[in-house]
C-alpha positions as a Python dict, from the first residue, in 0.01 Angstrom:
ca = {
    (1, 'M'): (0, 0, 0),
    (2, 'N'): (237, 93, 273),
    (3, 'S'): (412, -260, 342),
    (4, 'A'): (161, -457, 148),
    (5, 'A'): (415, -569, -54),
    (6, 'A'): (813, -716, 44),
    (7, 'V'): (1139, -814, -178),
    (8, 'S'): (1166, -1149, -122),
    (9, 'G'): (1482, -1262, -366),
    (10, 'L'): (1764, -1124, -513),
    (11, 'G'): (2005, -1209, -766),
    (12, 'I'): (2335, -1047, -849),
    (13, 'T'): (2552, -1194, -1121),
    (14, 'E'): (2945, -1127, -1164),
    (15, 'M'): (2988, -764, -1299),
    (16, 'G'): (3231, -565, -1505),
    (17, 'R'): (3399, -738, -1776),
    (18, 'V'): (3175, -1030, -1822),
    (19, 'Y'): (3170, -1131, -2173),
    (20, 'R'): (2854, -1257, -2192),
    (21, 'S'): (2494, -1168, -2382),
    (22, 'A'): (2259, -965, -2201),
    (23, 'P'): (1968, -1204, -2219),
    (24, 'D'): (2197, -1474, -2052),
    (25, 'L'): (2335, -1269, -1768),
    (26, 'A'): (1940, -1196, -1736),
    (27, 'A'): (1857, -1528, -1718),
    (28, 'E'): (2116, -1586, -1482),
    (29, 'A'): (1997, -1314, -1255),
    (30, 'V'): (1673, -1435, -1196),
    (31, 'G'): (1779, -1799, -1147),
    (32, 'L'): (1991, -1669, -876),
    (33, 'A'): (1688, -1446, -751),
    (34, 'L'): (1461, -1767, -749),
    (35, 'D'): (1760, -1960, -544),
    (36, 'D'): (1759, -1699, -305),
    (37, 'A'): (1385, -1679, -238),
    (38, 'G'): (1364, -2034, -215),
    (39, 'L'): (1113, -2065, -510),
    (40, 'E'): (1034, -2262, -767),
    (41, 'K'): (1032, -2137, -1114),
    (42, 'S'): (684, -2262, -1168),
    (43, 'E'): (594, -2025, -901),
    (44, 'L'): (680, -1738, -1092),
    (45, 'D'): (385, -1559, -1227),
    (46, 'G'): (533, -1208, -1319),
    (47, 'L'): (809, -1083, -1485),
    (48, 'L'): (923, -699, -1561),
    (49, 'V'): (1179, -651, -1773),
    (50, 'N'): (1438, -347, -1831),
    (51, 'A'): (1717, -346, -2104),
    (52, 'G'): (2010, -119, -2102),
    (53, 'I'): (2203, 83, -2335),
    (54, 'T'): (2252, -235, -2581),
    (55, 'Q'): (1885, -302, -2575),
    (56, 'E'): (1966, -692, -2616),
    (57, 'L'): (1709, -762, -2351),
    (58, 'G'): (1326, -800, -2437),
    (59, 'L'): (1004, -989, -2386),
    (60, 'Q'): (1158, -1308, -2542),
    (61, 'L'): (1334, -1349, -2216),
    (62, 'H'): (993, -1527, -2066),
    (63, 'I'): (1060, -1804, -2316),
    (64, 'S'): (1438, -1863, -2256),
    (65, 'L'): (1331, -1905, -1905),
    (66, 'G'): (1053, -2162, -2015),
    (67, 'L'): (772, -1920, -1798),
    (68, 'T'): (446, -2054, -1958),
    (69, 'D'): (202, -1931, -1736),
    (70, 'L'): (288, -1568, -1618),
    (71, 'N'): (-24, -1340, -1562),
    (72, 'L'): (171, -1010, -1568),
    (73, 'L'): (445, -938, -1821),
    (74, 'T'): (601, -628, -1989),
    (75, 'F'): (907, -433, -2081),
    (76, 'M'): (983, -100, -1931),
    (77, 'Q'): (1142, 176, -2008),
    (78, 'G'): (1245, 501, -1764),
    (79, 'Y'): (1634, 442, -1832),
    (80, 'G'): (1759, 497, -1448),
    (81, 'S'): (1449, 546, -1254),
    (82, 'S'): (1313, 179, -1452),
    (83, 'A'): (1434, -1, -1147),
    (84, 'G'): (1224, 167, -906),
    (85, 'Q'): (959, 188, -1171),
    (86, 'M'): (902, -195, -1203),
    (87, 'I'): (929, -260, -827),
    (88, 'Q'): (624, -31, -792),
    (89, 'Y'): (437, -181, -1061),
    (90, 'A'): (506, -498, -902),
    (91, 'A'): (413, -423, -542),
    (92, 'M'): (69, -312, -701),
    (93, 'A'): (11, -643, -882),
    (94, 'V'): (98, -839, -581),
    (95, 'A'): (-100, -601, -351),
    (96, 'N'): (-422, -630, -575),
    (97, 'G'): (-392, -1004, -661),
    (98, 'L'): (-273, -992, -1055),
    (99, 'A'): (47, -1188, -943),
    (100, 'N'): (183, -1395, -651),
    (101, 'N'): (599, -1361, -726),
    (102, 'V'): (711, -1107, -957),
    (103, 'A'): (1092, -1038, -1128),
    (104, 'C'): (1208, -756, -1183),
    (105, 'V'): (1530, -806, -1396),
    (106, 'F'): (1773, -552, -1541),
    (107, 'A'): (2076, -698, -1760),
    (108, 'D'): (2312, -535, -1987),
    (109, 'S'): (2643, -606, -2178),
    (110, 'P'): (2802, -285, -2348),
    (111, 'L'): (3168, -386, -2284),
    (112, 'R'): (3324, -611, -2564),
    (113, 'E'): (3611, -817, -2523),
    (114, 'G'): (3951, -585, -2687),
    (115, 'Q'): (3721, -275, -2656),
    (116, 'R'): (3798, 14, -2406),
    (117, 'T'): (3528, 103, -2189),
    (118, 'G'): (3492, 437, -2316),
    (119, 'A'): (3406, 294, -2660),
    (120, 'S'): (3120, 106, -2534),
    (121, 'Y'): (2914, 366, -2558),
    (122, 'A'): (3044, 516, -2881),
    (123, 'G'): (2794, 511, -3137),
    (124, 'R'): (2490, 513, -2936),
    (125, 'R'): (2510, 894, -2807),
    (126, 'G'): (2226, 1011, -3073),
    (127, 'G'): (2309, 1366, -3227),
    (128, 'G'): (2144, 1220, -3543),
    (129, 'D'): (1971, 1551, -3627),
    (130, 'A'): (2152, 1892, -3773),
    (131, 'M'): (2187, 2043, -3409),
    (132, 'G'): (2322, 1707, -3254),
    (133, 'A'): (2577, 1675, -3545),
    (134, 'L'): (2703, 2056, -3478),
    (135, 'H'): (2712, 1939, -3084),
    (136, 'G'): (2905, 1628, -3228),
    (137, 'L'): (3185, 1867, -3361),
    (138, 'Y'): (3283, 2032, -3075),
    (139, 'G'): (3265, 1729, -2827),
    (140, 'F'): (2944, 1800, -2670),
    (141, 'V'): (2816, 1426, -2683),
    (142, 'G'): (2622, 1214, -2469),
    (143, 'A'): (2545, 1207, -2100),
    (144, 'N'): (2876, 1312, -1959),
    (145, 'A'): (2830, 1672, -2144),
    (146, 'M'): (2492, 1710, -2038),
    (147, 'F'): (2542, 1652, -1712),
    (148, 'A'): (2876, 1841, -1687),
    (149, 'M'): (2679, 2140, -1828),
    (150, 'A'): (2421, 2115, -1496),
    (151, 'A'): (2690, 2079, -1261),
    (152, 'Q'): (2860, 2405, -1420),
    (153, 'R'): (2571, 2578, -1358),
    (154, 'H'): (2515, 2476, -1010),
    (155, 'M'): (2871, 2554, -958),
    (156, 'G'): (2812, 2877, -1113),
    (157, 'L'): (2499, 2999, -920),
    (158, 'Y'): (2580, 2859, -562),
    (159, 'G'): (2973, 2790, -570),
    (160, 'T'): (2978, 2447, -571),
    (161, 'T'): (3356, 2310, -583),
    (162, 'N'): (3538, 2014, -698),
    (163, 'D'): (3646, 1944, -380),
    (164, 'Q'): (3295, 1915, -273),
    (165, 'L'): (3207, 1696, -550),
    (166, 'G'): (3527, 1477, -469),
    (167, 'Q'): (3437, 1391, -124),
    (168, 'I'): (3125, 1184, -277),
    (169, 'A'): (3343, 992, -469),
    (170, 'V'): (3632, 948, -204),
    (171, 'G'): (3335, 822, 54),
    (172, 'Q'): (3199, 609, -218),
    (173, 'R'): (3496, 430, -262),
    (174, 'Q'): (3574, 394, 129),
    (175, 'W'): (3256, 188, 91),
    (176, 'A'): (3324, -21, -179),
    (177, 'G'): (3615, -120, -28),
    (178, 'M'): (3412, -329, 210),
    (179, 'N'): (3211, -465, -78),
    (180, 'Q'): (3311, -798, -241),
    (181, 'R'): (3133, -734, -526),
    (182, 'A'): (3273, -388, -597),
    (183, 'T'): (3452, -337, -916),
    (184, 'K'): (3680, -34, -758),
    (185, 'R'): (3781, -131, -398),
    (186, 'E'): (4154, 15, -380),
    (187, 'P'): (4176, 305, -147),
    (188, 'M'): (4132, 668, -325),
    (189, 'T'): (4231, 997, -173),
    (190, 'I'): (4107, 1370, -274),
    (191, 'D'): (4438, 1403, -444),
    (192, 'D'): (4379, 1123, -673),
    (193, 'Y'): (4034, 1259, -740),
    (194, 'H'): (4201, 1571, -882),
    (195, 'A'): (4462, 1401, -1023),
    (196, 'S'): (4218, 1179, -1247),
    (197, 'P'): (4203, 1295, -1610),
    (198, 'W'): (3910, 1524, -1709),
    (199, 'V'): (3626, 1404, -1909),
    (200, 'F'): (3437, 1686, -1939),
    (201, 'E'): (3484, 1980, -1694),
    (202, 'P'): (3387, 1973, -1439),
    (203, 'F'): (3374, 1637, -1382),
    (204, 'H'): (3704, 1441, -1372),
    (205, 'V'): (3714, 1028, -1437),
    (206, 'L'): (3643, 963, -1074),
    (207, 'D'): (3329, 1178, -1123),
    (208, 'C'): (3168, 928, -1336),
    (209, 'C'): (3019, 582, -1323),
    (210, 'L'): (3153, 284, -1401),
    (211, 'V'): (3031, 88, -1719),
    (212, 'S'): (2951, -260, -1619),
    (213, 'N'): (2828, -587, -1770),
    (214, 'G'): (2589, -783, -1559),
    (215, 'G'): (2275, -843, -1448),
    (216, 'V'): (2033, -780, -1153),
    (217, 'C'): (1701, -937, -1039),
    (218, 'V'): (1437, -877, -735),
    (219, 'I'): (1167, -1049, -664),
    (220, 'V'): (873, -884, -529),
    (221, 'T'): (585, -1106, -363),
    (222, 'S'): (301, -998, -48),
    (223, 'A'): (408, -883, 262),
    (224, 'E'): (258, -1231, 389),
    (225, 'R'): (440, -1461, 150),
    (226, 'A'): (756, -1289, 222),
    (227, 'R'): (745, -1371, 587),
    (228, 'D'): (738, -1690, 533),
    (229, 'G'): (1014, -1664, 303),
    (230, 'Q'): (1352, -1827, 316),
    (231, 'Q'): (1521, -1434, 346),
    (232, 'P'): (1434, -1133, 573),
    (233, 'P'): (1158, -940, 398),
    (234, 'V'): (1249, -594, 339),
    (235, 'Y'): (937, -421, 305),
    (236, 'L'): (799, -160, 3),
    (237, 'R'): (675, 113, 271),
    (238, 'G'): (634, 388, 9),
    (239, 'F'): (708, 464, -348),
    (240, 'A'): (632, 730, -597),
    (241, 'Q'): (769, 850, -981),
    (242, 'G'): (734, 1169, -1151),
    (243, 'H'): (874, 1273, -1473),
    (244, 'Q'): (925, 1587, -1661),
    (245, 'H'): (1070, 1749, -1974),
    (246, 'D'): (1188, 2108, -2075),
    (247, 'T'): (1099, 2167, -2389),
    (248, 'G'): (965, 2544, -2438),
    (249, 'R'): (952, 2597, -2043),
    (250, 'A'): (1145, 2895, -1892),
    (251, 'D'): (963, 2863, -1526),
    (252, 'K'): (1189, 2622, -1396),
    (253, 'D'): (1589, 2571, -1392),
    (254, 'Y'): (1593, 2163, -1508),
    (255, 'A'): (1961, 2153, -1488),
    (256, 'I'): (1955, 2162, -1132),
    (257, 'C'): (1566, 2094, -1045),
    (258, 'G'): (1454, 1776, -1131),
    (259, 'P'): (1124, 1617, -1002),
    (260, 'G'): (1284, 1454, -700),
    (261, 'E'): (1141, 1695, -461),
    (262, 'R'): (772, 1615, -564),
    (263, 'V'): (866, 1234, -609),
    (264, 'S'): (999, 1173, -256),
    (265, 'K'): (768, 1373, -82),
    (266, 'A'): (511, 1122, -213),
    (267, 'A'): (723, 844, -148),
    (268, 'M'): (774, 920, 240),
    (269, 'S'): (408, 1039, 293),
    (270, 'M'): (261, 724, 151),
    (271, 'A'): (562, 532, 393),
    (272, 'D'): (437, 766, 682),
    (273, 'V'): (809, 885, 734),
    (274, 'T'): (1016, 1222, 710),
    (275, 'L'): (1362, 1283, 624),
    (276, 'D'): (1406, 1263, 1004),
    (277, 'D'): (1347, 934, 1016),
    (278, 'V'): (1592, 814, 710),
    (279, 'T'): (1864, 625, 860),
    (280, 'Q'): (2083, 563, 541),
    (281, 'C'): (2013, 651, 145),
    (282, 'Q'): (2088, 456, -162),
    (283, 'L'): (2115, 731, -452),
    (284, 'Y'): (2145, 704, -804),
    (285, 'D'): (2464, 820, -896),
    (286, 'C'): (2578, 832, -1262),
    (287, 'Y'): (2743, 1144, -1157),
    (288, 'T'): (2869, 1253, -831),
    (289, 'Y'): (2692, 1577, -936),
    (290, 'T'): (2328, 1344, -936),
    (291, 'V'): (2428, 1255, -551),
    (292, 'L'): (2427, 1606, -451),
    (293, 'D'): (2132, 1746, -679),
    (294, 'T'): (1910, 1416, -527),
    (295, 'L'): (1995, 1493, -153),
    (296, 'E'): (1899, 1895, -251),
    (297, 'D'): (1577, 1770, -408),
    (298, 'Y'): (1491, 1552, -118),
    (299, 'G'): (1521, 1798, 132),
    (300, 'F'): (1840, 1710, 310),
    (301, 'C'): (1962, 2051, 254),
    (302, 'E'): (1824, 2380, 74),
    (303, 'K'): (1872, 2411, -306),
    (304, 'G'): (2221, 2539, -365),
    (305, 'E'): (2381, 2373, -45),
    (306, 'G'): (2462, 2032, -141),
    (307, 'G'): (2814, 2143, -158),
    (308, 'A'): (2872, 2227, 203),
    (309, 'F'): (2626, 1951, 298),
    (310, 'V'): (2876, 1686, 182),
    (311, 'E'): (3195, 1826, 237),
    (312, 'D'): (3252, 1713, 618),
    (313, 'G'): (3234, 1355, 467),
    (314, 'K'): (2886, 1272, 616),
    (315, 'L'): (2774, 1043, 343),
    (316, 'A'): (3089, 820, 403),
    (317, 'P'): (3143, 519, 639),
    (318, 'A'): (3195, 768, 936),
    (319, 'G'): (2943, 993, 856),
    (320, 'S'): (2635, 1090, 983),
    (321, 'L'): (2433, 960, 667),
    (322, 'P'): (2559, 682, 499),
    (323, 'T'): (2509, 693, 128),
    (324, 'N'): (2567, 440, -126),
    (325, 'T'): (2696, 204, 125),
    (326, 'G'): (2805, -49, -133),
    (327, 'G'): (3033, 200, -348),
    (328, 'G'): (2729, 316, -575),
    (329, 'E'): (2783, 337, -969),
    (330, 'L'): (3064, 511, -925),
    (331, 'S'): (3321, 228, -774),
    (332, 'S'): (3064, -82, -732),
    (333, 'Y'): (2927, -179, -1051),
    (334, 'Y'): (2661, 36, -1289),
    (335, 'M'): (2336, -155, -1324),
    (336, 'W'): (2120, 180, -1388),
    (337, 'G'): (1869, 200, -1100),
    (338, 'M'): (1900, -173, -995),
    (339, 'T'): (2232, -76, -829),
    (340, 'P'): (2095, 144, -557),
    (341, 'V'): (1809, -100, -525),
    (342, 'S'): (2025, -407, -467),
    (343, 'E'): (2218, -248, -197),
    (344, 'A'): (1923, -120, -73),
    (345, 'V'): (1769, -506, -30),
    (346, 'I'): (2105, -611, 109),
    (347, 'Q'): (2122, -296, 382),
    (348, 'G'): (1746, -383, 439),
    (349, 'R'): (1810, -775, 497),
    (350, 'G'): (2117, -686, 738),
    (351, 'Q'): (2345, -863, 563),
    (352, 'G'): (2610, -603, 464),
    (353, 'G'): (2872, -727, 658),
    (354, 'E'): (3115, -484, 806),
    (355, 'R'): (2969, -186, 560),
    (356, 'Q'): (2632, -274, 720),
    (357, 'A'): (2436, 53, 824),
    (358, 'T'): (2162, 127, 1035),
    (359, 'N'): (1876, 21, 813),
    (360, 'D'): (1568, 133, 1020),
    (361, 'V'): (1460, 336, 670),
    (362, 'I'): (1625, 332, 369),
    (363, 'L'): (1561, 610, 115),
    (364, 'C'): (1605, 473, -265),
    (365, 'S'): (1616, 693, -580),
    (366, 'G'): (1646, 616, -941),
    (367, 'N'): (1702, 885, -1228),
    (368, 'G'): (1677, 873, -1602),
    (369, 'G'): (1760, 1086, -1881),
    (370, 'M'): (1873, 1457, -1783),
    (371, 'L'): (1699, 1467, -1475),
    (372, 'N'): (1357, 1373, -1677),
    (373, 'Y'): (1258, 1034, -1508),
    (374, 'H'): (1235, 965, -1126),
    (375, 'S'): (1182, 694, -891),
    (376, 'T'): (1148, 680, -506),
    (377, 'L'): (1121, 360, -310),
    (378, 'V'): (1121, 377, 104),
    (379, 'L'): (1219, 24, 236),
    (380, 'S'): (1263, -95, 577),
    (381, 'P'): (1338, -409, 756),
    (382, 'E'): (1009, -360, 982),
    (383, 'A'): (653, -331, 840),
    (384, 'A'): (443, -27, 924),
    (385, 'S'): (279, -78, 1253),
}
């Protein structure tokens, strides 16, 4: 499967407070991706759909798009790992002749006009059972609480600090300053980070991802077709996914150990690369902590050493491991797993402008749930030799 498929098209809508429905944004993203790839709608014979928190997007998208002769159509939900999963299935489909051009699309519109950003996820936080209701009485609700507790666990075990988490946020804001699409481009210092309000200790506002309305579509085709395409091909050198749960198990600390270790090893093995070959990372960053945790799981440093690994700014523009070069979900836009994927494609094409980093081997992650679901992609502008 190494380099048998490639990304040929990318469509990104306007992001942020764009008050349109998710199906409308998805349709626009697909159209933009087709234009980008130089394809007619009739040439699209596969559609994979991932809906966001509003769950407004479904399989009916193919009807509104007027796609009448699809060979592949499915709805996928692995939360933040879904983008990587969709691309994996699309790659396997085109490599085995099940489809020629497969669109992988995500769109969501949780932001409502006249409503504060934080209210966009209100009422979608779970807690329908008795224990959830009890947690809710004390403010322990939603992803902020769960990931904050995981970060606290990491701090308690290893001495990780807010200064270290803050370096991730500051570095990504520096990248966002060079990205015209980024929602947050104004400069940010470590003092600004510490001055931002607490959300759920140890998370400040600036530890947390944005909330965005928008849509992203990626078109996957065979390597042969991609080489004849309108855009430089970005080859899918390797991919893998892995999923876990912590119910009734005491053999693993799931607050700090997701499935990323085994998933990244499998993806890099398929790609026939090692960490020494990786020139940049696009990592799922719903929180600063998930970046740190993924770096540890992927083996860039030992478990517990992530804080020390990032504190010198090596993820920032002047650093040795360019990471989340568009600003990530913390500063650019939050399209679940499509945020790191879209930047990986831009970087793989060499179209990053002033933020372009060395793109020989790009490692891209997706994370869903509370470190439950994981996907890894290895991308490159060069096919395997």
